[in-house]
Coordinates of N, CA and C in Angstrom, one line a residue:
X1 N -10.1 0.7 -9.7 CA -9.0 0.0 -10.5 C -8.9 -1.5 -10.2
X2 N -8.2 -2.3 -11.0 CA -8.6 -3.9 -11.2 C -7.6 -4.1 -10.1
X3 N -6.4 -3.3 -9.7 CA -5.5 -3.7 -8.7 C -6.0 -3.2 -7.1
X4 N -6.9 -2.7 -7.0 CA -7.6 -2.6 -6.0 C -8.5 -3.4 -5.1
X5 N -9.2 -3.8 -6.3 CA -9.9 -5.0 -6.1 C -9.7 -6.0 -5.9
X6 N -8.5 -6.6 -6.6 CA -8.3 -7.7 -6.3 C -6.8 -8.1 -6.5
X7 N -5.7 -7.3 -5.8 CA -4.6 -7.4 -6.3 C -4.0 -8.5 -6.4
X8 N -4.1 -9.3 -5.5 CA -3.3 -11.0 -5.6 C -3.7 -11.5 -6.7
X9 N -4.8 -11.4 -7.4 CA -5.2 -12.1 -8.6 C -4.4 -10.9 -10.1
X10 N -4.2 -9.8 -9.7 CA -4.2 -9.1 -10.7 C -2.9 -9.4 -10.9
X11 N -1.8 -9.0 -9.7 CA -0.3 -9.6 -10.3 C -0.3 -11.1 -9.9
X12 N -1.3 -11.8 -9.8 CA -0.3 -12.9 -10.7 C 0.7 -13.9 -9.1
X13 N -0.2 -13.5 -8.0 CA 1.4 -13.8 -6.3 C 0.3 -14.3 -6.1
X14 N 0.7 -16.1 -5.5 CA 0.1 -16.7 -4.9 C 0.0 -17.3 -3.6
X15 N 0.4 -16.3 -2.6 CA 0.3 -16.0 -1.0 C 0.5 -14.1 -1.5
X16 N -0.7 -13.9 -0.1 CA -1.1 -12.7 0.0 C -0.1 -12.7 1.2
X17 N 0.7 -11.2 1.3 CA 0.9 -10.2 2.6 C 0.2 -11.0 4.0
X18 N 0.5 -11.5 5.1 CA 0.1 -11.4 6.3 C -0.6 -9.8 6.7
X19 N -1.2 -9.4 6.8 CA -1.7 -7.8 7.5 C -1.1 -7.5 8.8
X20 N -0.8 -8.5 9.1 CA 0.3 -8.3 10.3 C 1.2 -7.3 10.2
X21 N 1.5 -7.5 9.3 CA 3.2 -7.2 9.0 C 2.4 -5.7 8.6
X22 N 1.9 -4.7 8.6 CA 1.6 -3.9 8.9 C 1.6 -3.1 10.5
X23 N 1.5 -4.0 11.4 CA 1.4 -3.4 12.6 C 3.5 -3.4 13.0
X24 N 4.0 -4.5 12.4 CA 5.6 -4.6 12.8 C 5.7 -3.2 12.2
X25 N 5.5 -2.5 10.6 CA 6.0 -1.6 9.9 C 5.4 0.1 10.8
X26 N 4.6 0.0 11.7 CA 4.6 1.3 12.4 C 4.8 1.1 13.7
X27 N 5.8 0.2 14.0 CA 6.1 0.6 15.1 C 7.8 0.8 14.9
X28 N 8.0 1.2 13.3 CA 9.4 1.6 13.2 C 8.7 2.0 11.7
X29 N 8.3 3.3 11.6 CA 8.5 3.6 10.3 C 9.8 4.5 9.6
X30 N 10.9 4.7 10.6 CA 12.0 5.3 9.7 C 12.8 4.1 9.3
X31 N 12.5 3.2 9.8 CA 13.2 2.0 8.5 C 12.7 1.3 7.6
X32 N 11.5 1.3 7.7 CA 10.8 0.8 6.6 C 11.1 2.2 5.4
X33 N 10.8 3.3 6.1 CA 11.0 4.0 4.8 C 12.6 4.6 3.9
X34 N 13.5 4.1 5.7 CA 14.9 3.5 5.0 C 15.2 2.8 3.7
X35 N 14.4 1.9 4.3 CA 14.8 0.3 3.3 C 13.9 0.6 1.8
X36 N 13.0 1.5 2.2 CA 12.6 1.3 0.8 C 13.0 2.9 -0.4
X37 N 13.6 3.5 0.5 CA 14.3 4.5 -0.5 C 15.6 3.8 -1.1
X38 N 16.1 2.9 -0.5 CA 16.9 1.9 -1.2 C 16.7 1.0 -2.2
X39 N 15.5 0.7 -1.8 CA 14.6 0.0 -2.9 C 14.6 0.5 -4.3
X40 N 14.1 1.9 -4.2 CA 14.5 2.6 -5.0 C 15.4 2.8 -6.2
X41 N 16.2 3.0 -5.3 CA 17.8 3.2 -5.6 C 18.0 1.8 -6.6
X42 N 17.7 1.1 -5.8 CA 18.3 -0.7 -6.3 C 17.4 -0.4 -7.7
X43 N 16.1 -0.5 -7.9 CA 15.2 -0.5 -9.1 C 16.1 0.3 -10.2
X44 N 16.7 1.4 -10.0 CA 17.3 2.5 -10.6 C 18.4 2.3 -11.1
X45 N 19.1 1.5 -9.9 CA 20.5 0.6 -11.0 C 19.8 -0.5 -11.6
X46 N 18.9 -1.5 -11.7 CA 18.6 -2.1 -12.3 C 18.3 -1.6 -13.8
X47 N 17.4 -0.5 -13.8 CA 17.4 0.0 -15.2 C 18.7 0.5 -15.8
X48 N 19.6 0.8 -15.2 CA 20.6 1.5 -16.2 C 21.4 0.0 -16.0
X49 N 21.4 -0.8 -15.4 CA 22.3 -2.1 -15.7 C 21.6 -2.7 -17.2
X50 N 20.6 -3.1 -17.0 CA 19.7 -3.5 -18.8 C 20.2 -2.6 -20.2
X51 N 20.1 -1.0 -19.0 CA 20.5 -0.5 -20.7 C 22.3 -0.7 -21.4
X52 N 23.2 -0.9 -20.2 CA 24.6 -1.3 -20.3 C 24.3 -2.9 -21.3
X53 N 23.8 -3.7 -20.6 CA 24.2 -5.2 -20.9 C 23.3 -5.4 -21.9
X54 N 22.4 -4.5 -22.2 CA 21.2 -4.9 -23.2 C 20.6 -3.5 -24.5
X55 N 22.1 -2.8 -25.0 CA 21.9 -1.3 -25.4 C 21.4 -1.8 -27.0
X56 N 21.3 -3.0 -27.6 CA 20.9 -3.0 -29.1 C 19.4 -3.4 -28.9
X57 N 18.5 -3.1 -27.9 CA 16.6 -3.2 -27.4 C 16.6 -1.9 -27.5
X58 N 16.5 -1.2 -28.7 CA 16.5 0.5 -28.6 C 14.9 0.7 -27.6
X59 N 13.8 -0.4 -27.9 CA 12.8 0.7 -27.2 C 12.9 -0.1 -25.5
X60 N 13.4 -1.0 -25.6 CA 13.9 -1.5 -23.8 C 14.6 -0.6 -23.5
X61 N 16.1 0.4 -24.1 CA 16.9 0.8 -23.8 C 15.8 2.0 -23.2
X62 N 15.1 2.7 -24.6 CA 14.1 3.7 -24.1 C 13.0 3.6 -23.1
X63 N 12.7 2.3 -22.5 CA 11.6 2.1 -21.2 C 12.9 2.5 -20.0
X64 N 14.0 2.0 -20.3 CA 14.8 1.9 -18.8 C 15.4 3.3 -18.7
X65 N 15.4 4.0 -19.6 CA 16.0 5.4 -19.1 C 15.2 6.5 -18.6
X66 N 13.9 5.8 -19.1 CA 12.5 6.5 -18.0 C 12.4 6.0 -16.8
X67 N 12.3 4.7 -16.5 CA 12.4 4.0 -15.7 C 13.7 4.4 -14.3
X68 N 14.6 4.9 -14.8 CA 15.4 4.7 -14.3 C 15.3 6.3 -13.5
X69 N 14.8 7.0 -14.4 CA 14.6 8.7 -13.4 C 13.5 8.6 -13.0
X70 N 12.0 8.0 -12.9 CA 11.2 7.5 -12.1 C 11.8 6.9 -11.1
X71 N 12.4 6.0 -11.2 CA 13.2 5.5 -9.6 C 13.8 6.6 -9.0
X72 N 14.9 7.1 -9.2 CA 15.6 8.4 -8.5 C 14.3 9.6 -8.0
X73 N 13.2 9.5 -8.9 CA 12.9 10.6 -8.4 C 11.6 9.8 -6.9
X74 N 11.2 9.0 -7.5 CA 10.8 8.3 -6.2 C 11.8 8.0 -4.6
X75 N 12.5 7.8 -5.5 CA 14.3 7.8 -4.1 C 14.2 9.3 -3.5
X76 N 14.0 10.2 -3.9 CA 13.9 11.3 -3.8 C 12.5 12.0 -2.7
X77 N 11.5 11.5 -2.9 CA 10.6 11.8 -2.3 C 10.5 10.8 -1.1
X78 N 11.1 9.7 -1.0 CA 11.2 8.3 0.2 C 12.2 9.5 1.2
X79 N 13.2 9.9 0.7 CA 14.4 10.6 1.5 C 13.8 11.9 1.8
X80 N 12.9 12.8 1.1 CA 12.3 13.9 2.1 C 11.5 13.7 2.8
X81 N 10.4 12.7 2.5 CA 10.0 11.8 4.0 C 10.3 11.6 5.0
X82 N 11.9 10.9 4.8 CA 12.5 10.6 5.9 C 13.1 12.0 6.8
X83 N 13.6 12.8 6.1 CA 14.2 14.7 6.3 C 12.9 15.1 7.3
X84 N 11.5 14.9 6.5 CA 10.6 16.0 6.9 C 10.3 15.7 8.7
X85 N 10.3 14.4 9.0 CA 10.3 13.7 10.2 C 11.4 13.7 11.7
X86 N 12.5 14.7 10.5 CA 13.8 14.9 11.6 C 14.6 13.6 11.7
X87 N 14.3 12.8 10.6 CA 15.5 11.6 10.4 C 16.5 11.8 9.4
X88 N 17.3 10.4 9.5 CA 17.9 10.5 8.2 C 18.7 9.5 7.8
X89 N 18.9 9.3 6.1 CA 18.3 7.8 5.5 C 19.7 6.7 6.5
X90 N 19.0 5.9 7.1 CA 20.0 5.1 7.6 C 21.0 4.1 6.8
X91 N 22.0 3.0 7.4 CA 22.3 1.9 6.4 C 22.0 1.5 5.3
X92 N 21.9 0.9 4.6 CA 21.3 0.1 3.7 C 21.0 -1.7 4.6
X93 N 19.9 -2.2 4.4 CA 19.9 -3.4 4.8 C 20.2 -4.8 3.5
X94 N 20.6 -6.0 4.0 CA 20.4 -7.3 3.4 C 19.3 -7.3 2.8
X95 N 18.4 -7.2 1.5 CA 17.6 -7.7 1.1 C 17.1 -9.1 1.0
X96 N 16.9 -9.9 2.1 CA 16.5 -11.8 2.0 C 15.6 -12.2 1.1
X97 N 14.7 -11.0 1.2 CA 13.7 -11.5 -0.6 C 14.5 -11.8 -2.0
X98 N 15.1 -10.4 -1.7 CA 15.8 -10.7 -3.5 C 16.6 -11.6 -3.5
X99 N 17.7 -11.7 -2.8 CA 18.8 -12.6 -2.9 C 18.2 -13.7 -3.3
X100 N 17.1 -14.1 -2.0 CA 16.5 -15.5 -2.5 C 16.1 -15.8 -3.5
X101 N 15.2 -14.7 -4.3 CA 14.6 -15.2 -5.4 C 15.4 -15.4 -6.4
X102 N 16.5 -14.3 -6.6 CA 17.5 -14.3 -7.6 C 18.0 -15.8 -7.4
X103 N 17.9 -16.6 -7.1 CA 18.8 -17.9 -7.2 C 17.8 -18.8 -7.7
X104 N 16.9 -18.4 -7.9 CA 15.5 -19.4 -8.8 C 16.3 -20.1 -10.3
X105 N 16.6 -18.9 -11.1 CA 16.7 -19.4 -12.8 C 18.6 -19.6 -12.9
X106 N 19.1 -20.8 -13.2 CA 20.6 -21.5 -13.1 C 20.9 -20.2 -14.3
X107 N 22.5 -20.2 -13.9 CA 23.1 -19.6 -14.1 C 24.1 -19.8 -15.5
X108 N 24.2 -18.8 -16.2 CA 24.5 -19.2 -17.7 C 23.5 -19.1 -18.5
X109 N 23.5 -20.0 -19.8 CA 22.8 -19.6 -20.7 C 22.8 -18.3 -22.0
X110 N 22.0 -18.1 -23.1 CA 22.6 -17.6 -23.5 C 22.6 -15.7 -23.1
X111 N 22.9 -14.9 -23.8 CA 22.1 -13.4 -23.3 C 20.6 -13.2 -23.3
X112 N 20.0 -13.7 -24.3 CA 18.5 -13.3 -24.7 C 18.3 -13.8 -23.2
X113 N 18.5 -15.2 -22.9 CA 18.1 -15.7 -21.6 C 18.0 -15.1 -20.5
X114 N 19.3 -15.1 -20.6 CA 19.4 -13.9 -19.0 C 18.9 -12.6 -19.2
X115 N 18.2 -12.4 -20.3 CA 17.8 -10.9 -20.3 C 16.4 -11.2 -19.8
X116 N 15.6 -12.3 -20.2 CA 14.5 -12.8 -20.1 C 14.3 -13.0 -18.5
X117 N 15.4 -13.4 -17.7 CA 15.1 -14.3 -16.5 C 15.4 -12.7 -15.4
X118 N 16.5 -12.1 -15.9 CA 16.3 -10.9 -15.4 C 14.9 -9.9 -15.2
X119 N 14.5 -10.1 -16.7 CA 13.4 -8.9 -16.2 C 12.0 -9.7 -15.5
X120 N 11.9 -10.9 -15.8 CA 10.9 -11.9 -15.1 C 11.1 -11.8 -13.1
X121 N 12.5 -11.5 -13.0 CA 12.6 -11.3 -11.8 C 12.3 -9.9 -11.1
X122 N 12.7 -8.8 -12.1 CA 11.9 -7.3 -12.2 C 10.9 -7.1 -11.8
X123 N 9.8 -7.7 -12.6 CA 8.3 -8.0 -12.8 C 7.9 -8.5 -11.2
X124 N 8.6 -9.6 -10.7 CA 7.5 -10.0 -9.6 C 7.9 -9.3 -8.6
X125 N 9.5 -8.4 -8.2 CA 9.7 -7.6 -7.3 C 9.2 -6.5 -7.5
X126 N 8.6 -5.9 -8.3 CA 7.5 -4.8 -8.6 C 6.3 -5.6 -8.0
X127 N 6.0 -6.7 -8.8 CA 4.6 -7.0 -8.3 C 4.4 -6.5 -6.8
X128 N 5.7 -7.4 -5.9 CA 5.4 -7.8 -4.7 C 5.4 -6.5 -4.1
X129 N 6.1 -5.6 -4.6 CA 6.5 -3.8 -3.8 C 4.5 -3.5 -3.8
X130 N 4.3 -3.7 -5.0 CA 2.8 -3.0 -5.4 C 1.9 -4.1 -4.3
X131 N 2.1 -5.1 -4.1 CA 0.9 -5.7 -3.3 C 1.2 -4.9 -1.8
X132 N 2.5 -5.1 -1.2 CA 2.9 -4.2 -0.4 C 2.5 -2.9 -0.2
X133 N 2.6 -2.5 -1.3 CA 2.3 -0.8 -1.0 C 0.9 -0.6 -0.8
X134 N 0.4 -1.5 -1.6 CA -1.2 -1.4 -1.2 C -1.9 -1.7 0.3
X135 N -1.3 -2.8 0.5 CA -1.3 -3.7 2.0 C -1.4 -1.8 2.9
X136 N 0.1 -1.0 2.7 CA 0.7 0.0 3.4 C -0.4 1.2 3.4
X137 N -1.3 1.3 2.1 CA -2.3 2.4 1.9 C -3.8 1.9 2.7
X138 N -3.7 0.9 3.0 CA -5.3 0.9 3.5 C -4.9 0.3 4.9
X139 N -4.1 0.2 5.4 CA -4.3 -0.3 6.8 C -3.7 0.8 7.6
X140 N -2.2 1.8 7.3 CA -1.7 2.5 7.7 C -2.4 3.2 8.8
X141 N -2.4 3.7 10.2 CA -2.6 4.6 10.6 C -2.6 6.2 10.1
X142 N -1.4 6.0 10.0 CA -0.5 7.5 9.4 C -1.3 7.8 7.6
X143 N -2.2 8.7 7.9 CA -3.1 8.7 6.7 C -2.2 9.0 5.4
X144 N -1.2 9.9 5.8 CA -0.4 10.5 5.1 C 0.5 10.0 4.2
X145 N 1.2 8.9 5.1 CA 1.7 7.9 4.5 C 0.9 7.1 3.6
X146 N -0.4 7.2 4.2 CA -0.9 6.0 3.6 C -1.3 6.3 2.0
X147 N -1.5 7.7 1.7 CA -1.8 8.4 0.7 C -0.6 8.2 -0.3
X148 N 0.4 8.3 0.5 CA 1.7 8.2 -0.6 C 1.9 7.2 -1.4
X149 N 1.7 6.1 -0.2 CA 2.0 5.1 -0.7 C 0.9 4.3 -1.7
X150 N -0.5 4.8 -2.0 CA -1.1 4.6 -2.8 C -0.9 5.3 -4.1
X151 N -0.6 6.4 -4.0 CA 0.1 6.8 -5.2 C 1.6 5.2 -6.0
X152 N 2.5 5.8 -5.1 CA 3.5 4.7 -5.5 C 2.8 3.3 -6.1
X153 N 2.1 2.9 -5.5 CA 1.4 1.5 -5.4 C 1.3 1.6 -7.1
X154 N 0.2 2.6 -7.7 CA 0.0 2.4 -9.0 C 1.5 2.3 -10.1
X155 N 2.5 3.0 -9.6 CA 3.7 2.9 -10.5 C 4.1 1.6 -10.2
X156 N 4.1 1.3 -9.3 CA 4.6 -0.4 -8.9 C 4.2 -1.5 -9.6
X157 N 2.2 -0.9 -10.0 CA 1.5 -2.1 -11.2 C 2.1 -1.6 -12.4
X158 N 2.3 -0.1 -12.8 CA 2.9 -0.3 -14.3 C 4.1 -0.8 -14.8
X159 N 5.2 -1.0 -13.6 CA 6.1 -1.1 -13.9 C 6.1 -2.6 -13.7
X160 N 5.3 -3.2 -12.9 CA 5.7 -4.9 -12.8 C 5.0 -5.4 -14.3
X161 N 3.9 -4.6 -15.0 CA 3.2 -4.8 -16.2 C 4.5 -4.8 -17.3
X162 N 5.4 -3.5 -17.5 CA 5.9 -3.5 -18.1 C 7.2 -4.4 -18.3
X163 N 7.6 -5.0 -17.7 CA 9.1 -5.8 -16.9 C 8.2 -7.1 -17.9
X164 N 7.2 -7.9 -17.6 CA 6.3 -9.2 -17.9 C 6.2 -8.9 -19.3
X165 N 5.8 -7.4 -19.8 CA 5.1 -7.7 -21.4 C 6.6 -7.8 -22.2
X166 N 8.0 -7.1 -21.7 CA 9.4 -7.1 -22.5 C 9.7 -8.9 -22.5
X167 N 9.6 -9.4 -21.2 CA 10.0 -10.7 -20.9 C 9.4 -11.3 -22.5
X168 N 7.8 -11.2 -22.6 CA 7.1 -12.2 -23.4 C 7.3 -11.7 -24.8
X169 N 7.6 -10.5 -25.1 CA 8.2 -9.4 -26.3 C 9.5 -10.4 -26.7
X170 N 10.2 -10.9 -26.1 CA 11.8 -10.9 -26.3 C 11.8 -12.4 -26.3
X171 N 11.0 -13.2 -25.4 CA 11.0 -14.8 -25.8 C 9.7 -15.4 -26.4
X172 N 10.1 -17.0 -26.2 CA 8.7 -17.6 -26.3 C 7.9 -17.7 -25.6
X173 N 6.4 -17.2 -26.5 CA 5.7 -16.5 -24.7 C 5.1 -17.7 -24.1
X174 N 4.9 -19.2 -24.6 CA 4.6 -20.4 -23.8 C 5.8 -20.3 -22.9
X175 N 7.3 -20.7 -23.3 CA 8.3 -20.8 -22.2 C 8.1 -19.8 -21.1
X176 N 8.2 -18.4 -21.9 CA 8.3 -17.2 -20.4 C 7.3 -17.4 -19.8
X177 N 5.4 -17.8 -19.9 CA 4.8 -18.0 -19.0 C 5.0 -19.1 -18.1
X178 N 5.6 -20.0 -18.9 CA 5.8 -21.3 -17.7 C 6.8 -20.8 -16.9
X179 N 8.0 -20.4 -17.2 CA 9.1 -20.1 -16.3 C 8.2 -19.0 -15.1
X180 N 7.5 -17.8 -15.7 CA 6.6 -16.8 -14.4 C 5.8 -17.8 -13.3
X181 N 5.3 -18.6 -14.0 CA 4.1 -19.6 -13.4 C 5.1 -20.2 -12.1
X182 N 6.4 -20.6 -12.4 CA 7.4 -21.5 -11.9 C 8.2 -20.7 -10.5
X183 N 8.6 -19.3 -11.2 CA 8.8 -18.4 -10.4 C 7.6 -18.1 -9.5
X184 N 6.5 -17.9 -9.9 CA 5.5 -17.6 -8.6 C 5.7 -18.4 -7.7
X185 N 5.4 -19.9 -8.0 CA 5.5 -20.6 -7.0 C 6.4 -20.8 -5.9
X186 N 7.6 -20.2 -6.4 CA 9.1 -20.6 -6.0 C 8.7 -19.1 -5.1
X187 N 8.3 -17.8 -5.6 CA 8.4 -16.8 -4.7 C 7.1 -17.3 -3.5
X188 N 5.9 -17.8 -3.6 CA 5.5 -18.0 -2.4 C 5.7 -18.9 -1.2
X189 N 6.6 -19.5 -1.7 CA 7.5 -20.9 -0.6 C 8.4 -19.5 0.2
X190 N 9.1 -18.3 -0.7 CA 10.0 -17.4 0.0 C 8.8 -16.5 1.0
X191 N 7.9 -16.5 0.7 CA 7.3 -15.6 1.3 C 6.4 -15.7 2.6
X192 N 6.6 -17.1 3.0 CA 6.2 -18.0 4.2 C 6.6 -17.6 4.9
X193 N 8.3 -17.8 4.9 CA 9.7 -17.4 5.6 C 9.1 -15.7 5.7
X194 N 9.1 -15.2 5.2 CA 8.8 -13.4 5.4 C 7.7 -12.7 5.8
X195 N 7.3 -11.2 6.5 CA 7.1 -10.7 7.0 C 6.8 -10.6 8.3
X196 N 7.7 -10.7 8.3 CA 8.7 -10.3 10.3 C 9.1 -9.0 10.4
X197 N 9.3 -8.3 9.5 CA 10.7 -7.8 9.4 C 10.2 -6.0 9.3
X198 N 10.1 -4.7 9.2 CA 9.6 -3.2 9.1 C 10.2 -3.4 7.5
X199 N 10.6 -3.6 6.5 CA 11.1 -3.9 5.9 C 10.2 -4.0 4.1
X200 N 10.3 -3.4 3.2 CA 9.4 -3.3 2.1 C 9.6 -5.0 1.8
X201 N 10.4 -5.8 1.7 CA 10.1 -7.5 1.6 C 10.2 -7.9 2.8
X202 N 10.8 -7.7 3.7 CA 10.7 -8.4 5.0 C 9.8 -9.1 5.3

């Protein structure tokens, strides 16, 4: 697959994962797998927030209600993970990735906009999950995990594919590329700062 090969180039992220941050994520993997059955969760309210604030996109409305039980049911299988291991799903943590990034595109504007700048922001937090999860499939110890998370990894590319092709669907697709191009840059300055952390953005 093209995302195998060369994922940094395929989504589009211009700083790759440190592999490091592989060795911080097993030496605590019941929070990493914490944090990211939240992840989850969060992706899941994302979809049913689009179809509330954005219900006249009948076939957007119809991507996010799939979308949206894909996530739960993924939330689902992160939490028997966590069960099968004799844990169980801890806190929720601060996400420092998203927050950050969410402060890229000013605030206001009209709706198409913010529908635009929303899902543009969709798109690269999938990207980044999927570069992640891949990072998590070929280096992991834990084969098992590592299997899983290659599975997931491919829902991660369709879904960051799909978030990019509604953005360029719904605006002008010179603007929305410059705004992604603008946003990449802006996410790899964030991502200097990160992977410290057991953490799916950390």
């Amino acid at each position: 697959m093209e995302q195998e090969k060369d994922p940094i180039k395929m989504l589009g992220l211009k700083l790759p994962t440190d592999p490091r941050w592989v060795n911080i994520v097993e030496k605590n993997v019941q929070e990493i797998l914490t944090d990211h059955a939240y992840c989850e969760q969060k992706a899941a309210s994302t979809a049913i927030s689009i179809i509330i604030g954005y219900s006249e996109y009948k076939e957007l409305v119809d991507e996010m209600s799939l979308l949206a039980q894909e996530e739960m049911s993924h939330f689902k299988m992160v939490h028997d993970k966590i069960l099968e291991r004799g844990w169980h799903l801890g806190r929720e943590r601060k996400d420092e990735y998203v927050n950050r990034l969410m402060k890229f595109f000013p605030k206001g504007g009209s709706r198409l906009t913010n529908l635009i700048h929303r899902l543009l922001y969709a798109a690269l937090i999938e990207a980044r999950s999927c570069e992640r999860f891949r990072l998590l499939s070929e280096e992991l110890t834990d084969k098992k995990l590592a299997d899983f998370y290659r599975k997931l990894m491919i829902s991660e590319a369709n879904h960051y594919t799909m978030f990019l092709s509604f953005a360029r669907k719904y605006g002008d697709r010179k603007e929305v590329d410059k705004k992604w191009e603008d946003l990449l840059v802006f996410e790899a300055q964030i991502m200097k700062d990160l992977g410290r952390e057991e953490t799916v953005h950390g």
